[in-house]
mmCIF file of C-alpha atoms in Angstrom:
data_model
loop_
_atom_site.group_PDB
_atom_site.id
_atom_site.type_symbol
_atom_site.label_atom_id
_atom_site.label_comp_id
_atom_site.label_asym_id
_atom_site.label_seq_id
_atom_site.Cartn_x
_atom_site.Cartn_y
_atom_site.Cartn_z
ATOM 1 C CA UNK A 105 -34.491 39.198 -27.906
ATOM 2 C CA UNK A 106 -37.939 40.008 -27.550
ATOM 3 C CA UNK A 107 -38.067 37.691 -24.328
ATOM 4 C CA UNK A 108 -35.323 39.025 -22.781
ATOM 5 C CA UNK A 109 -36.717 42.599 -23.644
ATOM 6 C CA UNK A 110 -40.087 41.786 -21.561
ATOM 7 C CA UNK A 111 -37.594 39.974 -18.691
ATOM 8 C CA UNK A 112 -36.151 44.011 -18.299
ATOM 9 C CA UNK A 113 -39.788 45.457 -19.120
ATOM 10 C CA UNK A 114 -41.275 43.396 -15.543
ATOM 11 C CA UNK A 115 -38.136 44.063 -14.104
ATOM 12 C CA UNK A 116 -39.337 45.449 -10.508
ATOM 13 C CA UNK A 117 -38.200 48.903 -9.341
ATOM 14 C CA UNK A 118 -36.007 49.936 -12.559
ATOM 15 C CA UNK A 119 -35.693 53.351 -11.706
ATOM 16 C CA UNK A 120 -33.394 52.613 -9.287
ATOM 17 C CA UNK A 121 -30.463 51.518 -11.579
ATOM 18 C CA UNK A 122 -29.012 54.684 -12.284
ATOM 19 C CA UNK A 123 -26.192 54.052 -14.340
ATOM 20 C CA UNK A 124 -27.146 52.822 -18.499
ATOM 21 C CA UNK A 125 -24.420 50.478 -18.058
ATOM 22 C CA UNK A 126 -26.599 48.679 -15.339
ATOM 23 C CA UNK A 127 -29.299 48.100 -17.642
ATOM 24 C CA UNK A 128 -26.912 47.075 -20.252
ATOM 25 C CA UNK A 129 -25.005 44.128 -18.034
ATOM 26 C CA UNK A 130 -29.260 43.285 -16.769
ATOM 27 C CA UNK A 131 -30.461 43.455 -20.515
ATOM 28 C CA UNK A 132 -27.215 41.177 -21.586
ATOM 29 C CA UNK A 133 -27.871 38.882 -18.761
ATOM 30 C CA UNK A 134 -31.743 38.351 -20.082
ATOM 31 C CA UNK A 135 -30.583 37.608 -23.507
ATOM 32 C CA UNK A 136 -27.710 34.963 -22.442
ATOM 33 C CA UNK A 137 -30.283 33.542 -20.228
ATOM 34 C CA UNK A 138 -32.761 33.717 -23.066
ATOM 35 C CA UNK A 139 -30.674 32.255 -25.738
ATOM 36 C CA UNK A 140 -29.155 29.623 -23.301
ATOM 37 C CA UNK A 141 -32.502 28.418 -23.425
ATOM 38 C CA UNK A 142 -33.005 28.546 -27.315
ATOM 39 C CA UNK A 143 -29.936 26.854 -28.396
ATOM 40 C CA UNK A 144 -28.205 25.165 -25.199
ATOM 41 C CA UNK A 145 -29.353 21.424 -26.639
ATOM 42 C CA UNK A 146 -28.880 22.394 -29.839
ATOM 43 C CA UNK A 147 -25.932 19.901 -31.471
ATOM 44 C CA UNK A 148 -25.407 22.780 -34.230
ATOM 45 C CA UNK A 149 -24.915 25.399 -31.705
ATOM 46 C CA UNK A 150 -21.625 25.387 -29.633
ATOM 47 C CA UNK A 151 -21.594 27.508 -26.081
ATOM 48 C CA UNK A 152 -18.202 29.308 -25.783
ATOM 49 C CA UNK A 153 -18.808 31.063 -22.140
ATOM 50 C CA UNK A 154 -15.697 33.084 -20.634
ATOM 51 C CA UNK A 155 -15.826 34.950 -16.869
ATOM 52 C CA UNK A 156 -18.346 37.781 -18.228
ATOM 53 C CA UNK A 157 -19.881 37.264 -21.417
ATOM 54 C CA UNK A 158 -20.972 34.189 -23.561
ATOM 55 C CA UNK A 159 -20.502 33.851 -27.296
ATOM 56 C CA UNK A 160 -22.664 31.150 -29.914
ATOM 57 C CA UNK A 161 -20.912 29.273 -32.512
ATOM 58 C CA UNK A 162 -23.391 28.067 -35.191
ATOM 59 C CA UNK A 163 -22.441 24.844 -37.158
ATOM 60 C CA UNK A 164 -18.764 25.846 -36.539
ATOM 61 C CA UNK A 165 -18.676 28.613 -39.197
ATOM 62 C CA UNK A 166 -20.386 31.586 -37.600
ATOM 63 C CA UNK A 167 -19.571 32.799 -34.084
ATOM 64 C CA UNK A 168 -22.135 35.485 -32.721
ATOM 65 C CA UNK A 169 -22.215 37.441 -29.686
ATOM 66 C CA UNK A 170 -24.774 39.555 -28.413
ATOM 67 C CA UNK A 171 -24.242 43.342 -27.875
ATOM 68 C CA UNK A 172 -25.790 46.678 -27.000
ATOM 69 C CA UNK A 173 -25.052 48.862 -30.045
ATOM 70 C CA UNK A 174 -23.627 52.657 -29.956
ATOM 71 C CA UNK A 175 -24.596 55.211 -32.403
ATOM 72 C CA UNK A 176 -22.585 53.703 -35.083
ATOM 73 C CA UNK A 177 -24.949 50.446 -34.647
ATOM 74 C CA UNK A 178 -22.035 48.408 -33.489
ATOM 75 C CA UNK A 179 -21.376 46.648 -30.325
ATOM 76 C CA UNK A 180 -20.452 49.117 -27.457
ATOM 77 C CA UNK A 181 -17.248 48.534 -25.692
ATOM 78 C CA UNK A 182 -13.763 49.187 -24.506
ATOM 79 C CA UNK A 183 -11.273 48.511 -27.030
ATOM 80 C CA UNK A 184 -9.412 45.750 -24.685
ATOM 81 C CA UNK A 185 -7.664 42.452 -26.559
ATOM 82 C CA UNK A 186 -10.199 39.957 -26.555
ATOM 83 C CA UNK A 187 -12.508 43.276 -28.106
ATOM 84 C CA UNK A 188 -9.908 43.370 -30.799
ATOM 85 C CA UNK A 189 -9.578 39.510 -31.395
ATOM 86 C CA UNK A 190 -13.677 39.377 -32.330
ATOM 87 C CA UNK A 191 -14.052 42.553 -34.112
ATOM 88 C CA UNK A 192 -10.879 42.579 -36.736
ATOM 89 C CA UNK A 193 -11.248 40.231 -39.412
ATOM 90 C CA UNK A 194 -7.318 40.352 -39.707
ATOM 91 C CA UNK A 195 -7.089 38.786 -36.094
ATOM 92 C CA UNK A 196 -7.214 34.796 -35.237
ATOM 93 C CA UNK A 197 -9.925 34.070 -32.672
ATOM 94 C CA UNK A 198 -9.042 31.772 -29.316
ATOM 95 C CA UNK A 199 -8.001 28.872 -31.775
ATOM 96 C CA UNK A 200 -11.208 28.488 -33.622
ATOM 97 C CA UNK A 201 -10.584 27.741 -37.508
ATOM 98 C CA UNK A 202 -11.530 30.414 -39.922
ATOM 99 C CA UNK A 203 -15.053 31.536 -38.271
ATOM 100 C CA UNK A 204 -17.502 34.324 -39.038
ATOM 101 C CA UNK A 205 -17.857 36.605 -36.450
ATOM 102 C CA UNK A 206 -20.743 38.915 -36.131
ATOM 103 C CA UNK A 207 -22.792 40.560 -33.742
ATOM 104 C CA UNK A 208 -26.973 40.814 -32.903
ATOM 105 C CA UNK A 209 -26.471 44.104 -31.833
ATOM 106 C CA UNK A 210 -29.883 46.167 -30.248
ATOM 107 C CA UNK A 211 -30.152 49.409 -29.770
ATOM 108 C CA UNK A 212 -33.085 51.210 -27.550
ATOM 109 C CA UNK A 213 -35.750 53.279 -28.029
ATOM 110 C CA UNK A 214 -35.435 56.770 -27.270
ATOM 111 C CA UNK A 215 -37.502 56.061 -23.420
ATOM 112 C CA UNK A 216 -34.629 53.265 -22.907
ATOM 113 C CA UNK A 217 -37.938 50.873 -22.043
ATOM 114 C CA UNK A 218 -37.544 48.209 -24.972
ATOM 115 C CA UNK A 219 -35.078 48.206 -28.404
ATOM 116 C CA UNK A 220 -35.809 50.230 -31.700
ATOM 117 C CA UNK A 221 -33.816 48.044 -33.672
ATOM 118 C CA UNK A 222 -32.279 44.135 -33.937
ATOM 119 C CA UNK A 223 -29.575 43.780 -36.169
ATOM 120 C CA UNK A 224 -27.107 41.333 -37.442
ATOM 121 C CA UNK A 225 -23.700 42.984 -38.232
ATOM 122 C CA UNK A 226 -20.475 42.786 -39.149
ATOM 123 C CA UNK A 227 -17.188 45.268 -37.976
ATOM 124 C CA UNK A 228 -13.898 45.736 -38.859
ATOM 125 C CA UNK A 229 -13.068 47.404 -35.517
ATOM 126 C CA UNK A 230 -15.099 50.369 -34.740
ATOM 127 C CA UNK A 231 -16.517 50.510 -38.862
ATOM 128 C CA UNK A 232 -20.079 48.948 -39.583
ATOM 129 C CA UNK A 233 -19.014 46.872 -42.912
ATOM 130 C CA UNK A 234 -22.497 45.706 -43.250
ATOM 131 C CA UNK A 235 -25.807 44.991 -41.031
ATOM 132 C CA UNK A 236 -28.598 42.952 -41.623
ATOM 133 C CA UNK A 237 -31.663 44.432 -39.990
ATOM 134 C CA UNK A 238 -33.947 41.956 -37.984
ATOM 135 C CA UNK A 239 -36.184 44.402 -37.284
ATOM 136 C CA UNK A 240 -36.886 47.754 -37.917
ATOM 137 C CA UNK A 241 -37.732 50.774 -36.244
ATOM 138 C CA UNK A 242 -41.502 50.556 -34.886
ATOM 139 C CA UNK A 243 -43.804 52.964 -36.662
ATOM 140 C CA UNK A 244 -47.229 54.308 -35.635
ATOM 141 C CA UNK A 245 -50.077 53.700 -37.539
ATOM 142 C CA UNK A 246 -50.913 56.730 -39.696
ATOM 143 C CA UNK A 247 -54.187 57.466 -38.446
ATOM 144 C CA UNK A 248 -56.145 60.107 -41.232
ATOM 145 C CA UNK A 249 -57.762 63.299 -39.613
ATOM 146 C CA UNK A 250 -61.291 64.447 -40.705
ATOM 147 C CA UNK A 251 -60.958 66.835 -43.451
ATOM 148 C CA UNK A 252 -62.644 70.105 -42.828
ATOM 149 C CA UNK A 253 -64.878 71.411 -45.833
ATOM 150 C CA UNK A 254 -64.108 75.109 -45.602
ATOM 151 C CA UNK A 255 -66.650 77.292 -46.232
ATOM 152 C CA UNK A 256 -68.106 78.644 -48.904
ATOM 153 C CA UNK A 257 -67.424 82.031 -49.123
ATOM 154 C CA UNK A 258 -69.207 84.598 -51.304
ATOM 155 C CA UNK A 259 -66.383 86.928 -53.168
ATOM 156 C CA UNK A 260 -66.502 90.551 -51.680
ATOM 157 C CA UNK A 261 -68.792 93.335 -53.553
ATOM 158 C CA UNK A 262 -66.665 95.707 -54.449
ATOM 159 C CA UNK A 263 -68.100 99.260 -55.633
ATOM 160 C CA UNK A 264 -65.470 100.922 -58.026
ATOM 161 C CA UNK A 265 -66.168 104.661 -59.341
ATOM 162 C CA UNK A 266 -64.810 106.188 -62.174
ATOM 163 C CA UNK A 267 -63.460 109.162 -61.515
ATOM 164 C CA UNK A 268 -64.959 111.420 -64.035
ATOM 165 C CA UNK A 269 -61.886 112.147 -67.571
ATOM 166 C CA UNK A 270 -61.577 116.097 -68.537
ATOM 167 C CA UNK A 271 -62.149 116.722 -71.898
ATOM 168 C CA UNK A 272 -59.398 117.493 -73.671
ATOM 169 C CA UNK A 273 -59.516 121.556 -74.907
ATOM 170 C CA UNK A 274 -60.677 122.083 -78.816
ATOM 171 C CA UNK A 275 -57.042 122.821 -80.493
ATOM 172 C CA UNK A 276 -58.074 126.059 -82.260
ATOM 173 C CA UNK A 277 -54.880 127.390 -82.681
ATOM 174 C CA UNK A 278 -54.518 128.271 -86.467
ATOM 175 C CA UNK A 279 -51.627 127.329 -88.435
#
């Protein structure tokens, strides 16, 4: 992923892909390539490739495909037939015996220039059941700020006077 992520970063001339789902089909196209290379010898790894995408079978009990995710972190796409036969568990897929299908779903940072998260996941249609997080969100380093000693300051002089207090008047009223 992170290959495929700096094939789109030295991509030439970007801006002029207008549409996200451009940058999507270029992005997917990096990763087959990318994981092509990884696993295409491996014996373990079976290559199931169809007219527009490419799916990895690992030691013929987990089928994986790779995805841009939506804001529900799940693979974004239309809801077509072959959509339905990967994500519901309830549905067969193309023959293959009882198989584990998830995704490795990314989703990009908020500038669109590289991913914010790598996950592993699983769906029952459009629901998340569970994800496995390969990476997490980057954070910045928390970088401390000088602490400014404020100054001393000397409590105000305040001069309070006392208004004078009338007597009070002899009582010599007799009884």
């Amino acid at each position: 992923m992170d290959r495929a992520i700096e094939d789109w970063q030295a991509t030439p001339n970007k801006e002029r892909f207008i549409w996200p789902r451009v940058r999507a089909n270029i992005i997917f196209s990096f990763i087959a390539s990318r994981v092509l290379e990884e696993f295409g010898s491996d014996p373990d790894v079976h290559i199931i490739s169809e007219p527009q995408t490419v799916k990895f079978l690992f030691r013929d009990s987990v089928l994986v495909r790779f995805k841009k995710g939506n804001a529900r972190g799940v693979g974004s796409n239309i809801q077509t037939q072959a959509v339905l036969q990967f994500t519901d568990p309830q549905l067969a897929f193309a023959g293959l015996p009882d198989v584990h299908r998830v995704e490795i779903v990314y989703q990009l940072d908020i500038l669109g220039s590289g991913y914010a998260e790598v996950a592993v996941v699983a769906r029952d249609r459009r629901t998340r059941m569970w994800a496995y997080p390969l990476t997490s969100r980057p954070s910045a380093d928390i970088v401390p700020l000088p602490t400014r000693v404020p100054p001393v300051l000397s409590p105000p002089v305040v001069t309070v006077k006392i208004a004078p207090t009338a007597k009070p008047a002899d009582d010599t009223s007799s009884e």
